[in-house]
């Protein structure tokens, strides 16, 4: 079946540091890929998405590019802020898990002033 | 647009009682809604897919008689945890499927069973 693997956390950074959270997927076909963010005590919010190879999703300074050749969708931000502290989930939709989102395990990000 | 609400946001109940959680799509109609469970510092576990007007589809290992799901309208799905026990304490999150096939998540419900 489909699966999504994220880099192990937690990740701790200083404000204005560069962020990368790795995400790779396995799926049959061409799934859509997503990054969700969860702030403490809240549900998930869609951060960005890409629906086909080479698409770049971007939002709030975050970016991720759908790389079919490496089956990856790494999340990046050039300069993180304290307010970016949250849990980040990579997810795929489609493939063999039709109609369902497949989530990675989540990566906890803490940004210090 | 695409707002999903959950009620209640927090609930504490005694062991052996039942508790109902509502999930509403406020500004769109959702034929399909999903119920997830999230353990502390863990990812989301899909419990079931709720389809309006038909029976829910449960994931393997989820007891359908314990977690009753009703999707009576295009904007409301409910999850009832029956005869709750402390091990059912968790964070329950719903999502509603929009167009095209994007899921919009509710804010979650923290259930504590004492």
XYZ file of C-alpha atoms in Angstrom:
227
model
C 0.000 0.000 0.000
C 0.885 3.663 -0.063
C 3.172 5.112 2.587
C 4.749 8.426 3.518
C 7.967 8.759 5.466
C 9.111 11.945 7.139
C 12.420 12.782 8.704
C 12.662 12.033 12.386
C 12.050 14.891 14.743
C 11.958 16.871 16.791
C 13.661 19.687 14.956
C 14.883 22.667 16.957
C 16.050 25.829 15.219
C 16.890 29.396 16.028
C 14.795 32.156 14.530
C 15.773 33.040 10.937
C 17.429 29.659 10.369
C 16.808 27.620 7.226
C 14.348 24.752 7.529
C 14.179 21.489 5.649
C 11.859 18.637 6.569
C 12.316 15.631 4.327
C 9.389 13.631 3.021
C 9.364 10.658 0.683
C 6.422 8.655 -0.536
C 5.644 5.314 -2.091
C 2.558 5.023 -4.215
C 1.339 3.481 -7.395
C 0.426 6.052 -9.951
C 0.570 9.783 -9.412
C -0.682 10.860 -6.017
C -1.274 14.429 -4.954
C 1.046 15.550 -2.178
C 0.338 17.808 0.765
C 1.939 19.443 3.761
C -0.309 20.075 6.742
C 0.545 22.029 9.882
C -0.904 21.438 13.337
C -0.543 24.051 16.037
C -0.822 22.932 19.684
C -4.302 21.789 20.598
C -5.694 22.391 17.129
C -6.668 20.414 14.050
C -4.729 20.318 10.821
C -4.412 23.170 8.381
C -3.385 22.729 4.790
C -0.056 24.474 4.287
C 0.599 23.710 0.633
C 0.031 21.094 -2.022
C 1.203 19.840 -5.399
C -0.802 17.663 -7.725
C 1.718 16.598 -10.370
C 5.400 16.099 -10.951
C 7.568 19.232 -10.846
C 4.776 21.298 -9.329
C 5.915 23.597 -6.551
C 3.545 24.344 -3.731
C 4.156 27.471 -1.683
C 2.516 29.365 1.151
C 3.642 31.651 3.982
C 7.276 31.364 2.891
C 7.189 27.565 2.837
C 7.876 25.666 -0.370
C 7.893 22.063 -1.533
C 8.495 20.609 -4.986
C 6.970 17.345 -6.210
C 9.951 15.275 -7.367
C 8.778 12.129 -9.099
C 12.287 10.869 -9.825
C 13.184 10.823 -6.142
C 9.586 10.340 -4.888
C 10.096 13.266 -2.562
C 8.251 16.371 -1.404
C 10.636 18.095 0.999
C 9.395 21.131 2.902
C 11.653 24.195 3.030
C 11.590 27.683 4.456
C 14.393 30.165 4.173
C 13.914 31.933 7.492
C 11.769 30.421 10.223
C 9.941 32.367 12.902
C 8.945 31.442 16.440
C 5.343 31.336 15.224
C 6.261 28.468 12.872
C 6.634 26.154 15.864
C 4.158 23.359 15.222
C 3.880 19.782 13.998
C 4.205 19.303 10.244
C 2.654 16.374 8.401
C 3.421 15.246 4.895
C 0.587 13.379 3.186
C -0.312 11.772 -0.105
C -3.713 11.328 -1.714
C -4.452 8.899 -4.489
C -2.353 5.982 -5.610
C -3.633 2.712 -4.234
C -5.230 4.363 -1.204
C -7.897 5.923 -3.354
C -10.043 8.406 -1.490
C -7.850 8.462 1.605
C -5.002 10.589 2.830
C -1.875 8.728 3.839
C 0.044 10.653 6.501
C 3.642 10.657 7.504
C 4.440 10.373 11.192
C 4.745 14.116 11.721
C 7.732 16.275 12.576
C 7.743 18.539 15.603
C 9.391 21.888 14.894
C 10.425 24.231 17.698
C 11.858 27.640 16.846
C 13.651 29.594 19.568
C 14.052 33.385 19.567
C -14.499 29.257 2.851
C -14.237 25.503 3.541
C -14.652 25.673 7.288
C -15.227 22.561 9.354
C -16.317 22.748 12.975
C -16.358 20.162 15.713
C -18.356 20.108 18.890
C -17.497 19.815 21.656
C -13.868 20.892 21.640
C -13.276 19.145 24.948
C -15.310 16.570 26.819
C -14.777 14.637 30.014
C -16.971 11.637 30.654
C -17.130 8.802 33.123
C -16.166 5.288 32.195
C -19.114 3.354 30.799
C -20.970 6.338 29.411
C -21.326 7.348 25.777
C -20.272 10.587 24.182
C -21.197 12.095 20.830
C -18.928 14.309 18.764
C -20.308 16.398 15.917
C -18.509 17.399 12.763
C -20.048 20.064 10.537
C -19.040 21.550 7.224
C -20.170 25.139 7.613
C -20.024 26.550 4.105
C -19.982 23.587 1.782
C -21.632 20.229 1.365
C -19.602 17.124 2.007
C -20.713 13.753 0.762
C -17.719 12.214 2.455
C -16.268 12.923 5.879
C -13.461 11.181 7.694
C -12.809 10.471 11.346
C -9.278 10.274 12.709
C -7.793 9.532 16.063
C -4.528 11.065 17.189
C -2.455 9.853 20.111
C -0.040 12.239 21.840
C 2.899 13.139 19.603
C 1.700 10.686 16.988
C 0.301 10.894 13.522
C -3.357 10.670 12.605
C -4.945 7.255 12.406
C -7.901 7.001 10.054
C -10.773 5.347 11.866
C -13.526 5.427 9.277
C -14.888 7.039 6.158
C -18.372 8.438 6.552
C -20.602 8.683 3.493
C -23.843 10.620 3.544
C -26.849 8.345 3.440
C -24.936 5.088 3.745
C -23.013 3.065 6.253
C -19.560 4.160 7.254
C -16.525 2.227 6.122
C -14.288 1.331 9.044
C -10.569 0.749 8.923
C -9.182 -2.566 10.005
C -9.043 -2.918 13.759
C -11.630 -0.225 14.509
C -14.696 -1.551 16.324
C -17.759 -0.320 14.497
C -20.048 -1.144 17.420
C -17.940 0.977 19.729
C -17.418 3.924 17.417
C -20.793 4.626 15.858
C -20.766 6.964 12.890
C -23.804 8.636 11.413
C -23.723 10.906 8.382
C -27.320 12.012 8.196
C -26.892 15.106 6.078
C -24.447 16.680 3.678
C -23.125 18.947 6.408
C -23.124 16.792 9.521
C -21.401 13.621 10.629
C -21.392 12.344 14.192
C -19.093 9.976 16.027
C -20.460 8.325 19.150
C -18.039 6.575 21.447
C -20.139 4.011 23.240
C -19.353 2.636 26.697
C -16.229 4.722 26.830
C -13.200 3.555 28.762
C -9.999 5.378 29.734
C -8.160 3.847 26.772
C -10.559 5.688 24.472
C -9.164 8.987 25.725
C -7.665 10.691 22.732
C -7.834 13.586 20.309
C -10.470 12.961 17.636
C -10.312 14.921 14.407
C -12.770 14.959 11.551
C -12.338 16.147 8.014
C -14.731 16.868 5.205
C -13.942 16.205 1.603
C -14.305 19.203 -0.623
C -13.655 19.715 -4.261
C -11.490 18.480 -5.832
C -10.809 15.760 -3.305
C -9.229 18.115 -0.807
C -9.874 17.419 2.850
C -10.684 20.217 5.273
C -10.027 19.446 8.900
C -11.948 20.324 11.997
C -10.210 21.717 15.095
C -10.423 18.424 16.950
C -12.134 17.148 20.102
C -10.193 16.195 23.204
C -11.932 13.272 24.922
C -10.960 12.310 28.447
C -12.575 9.283 30.035
C -12.223 9.065 33.804
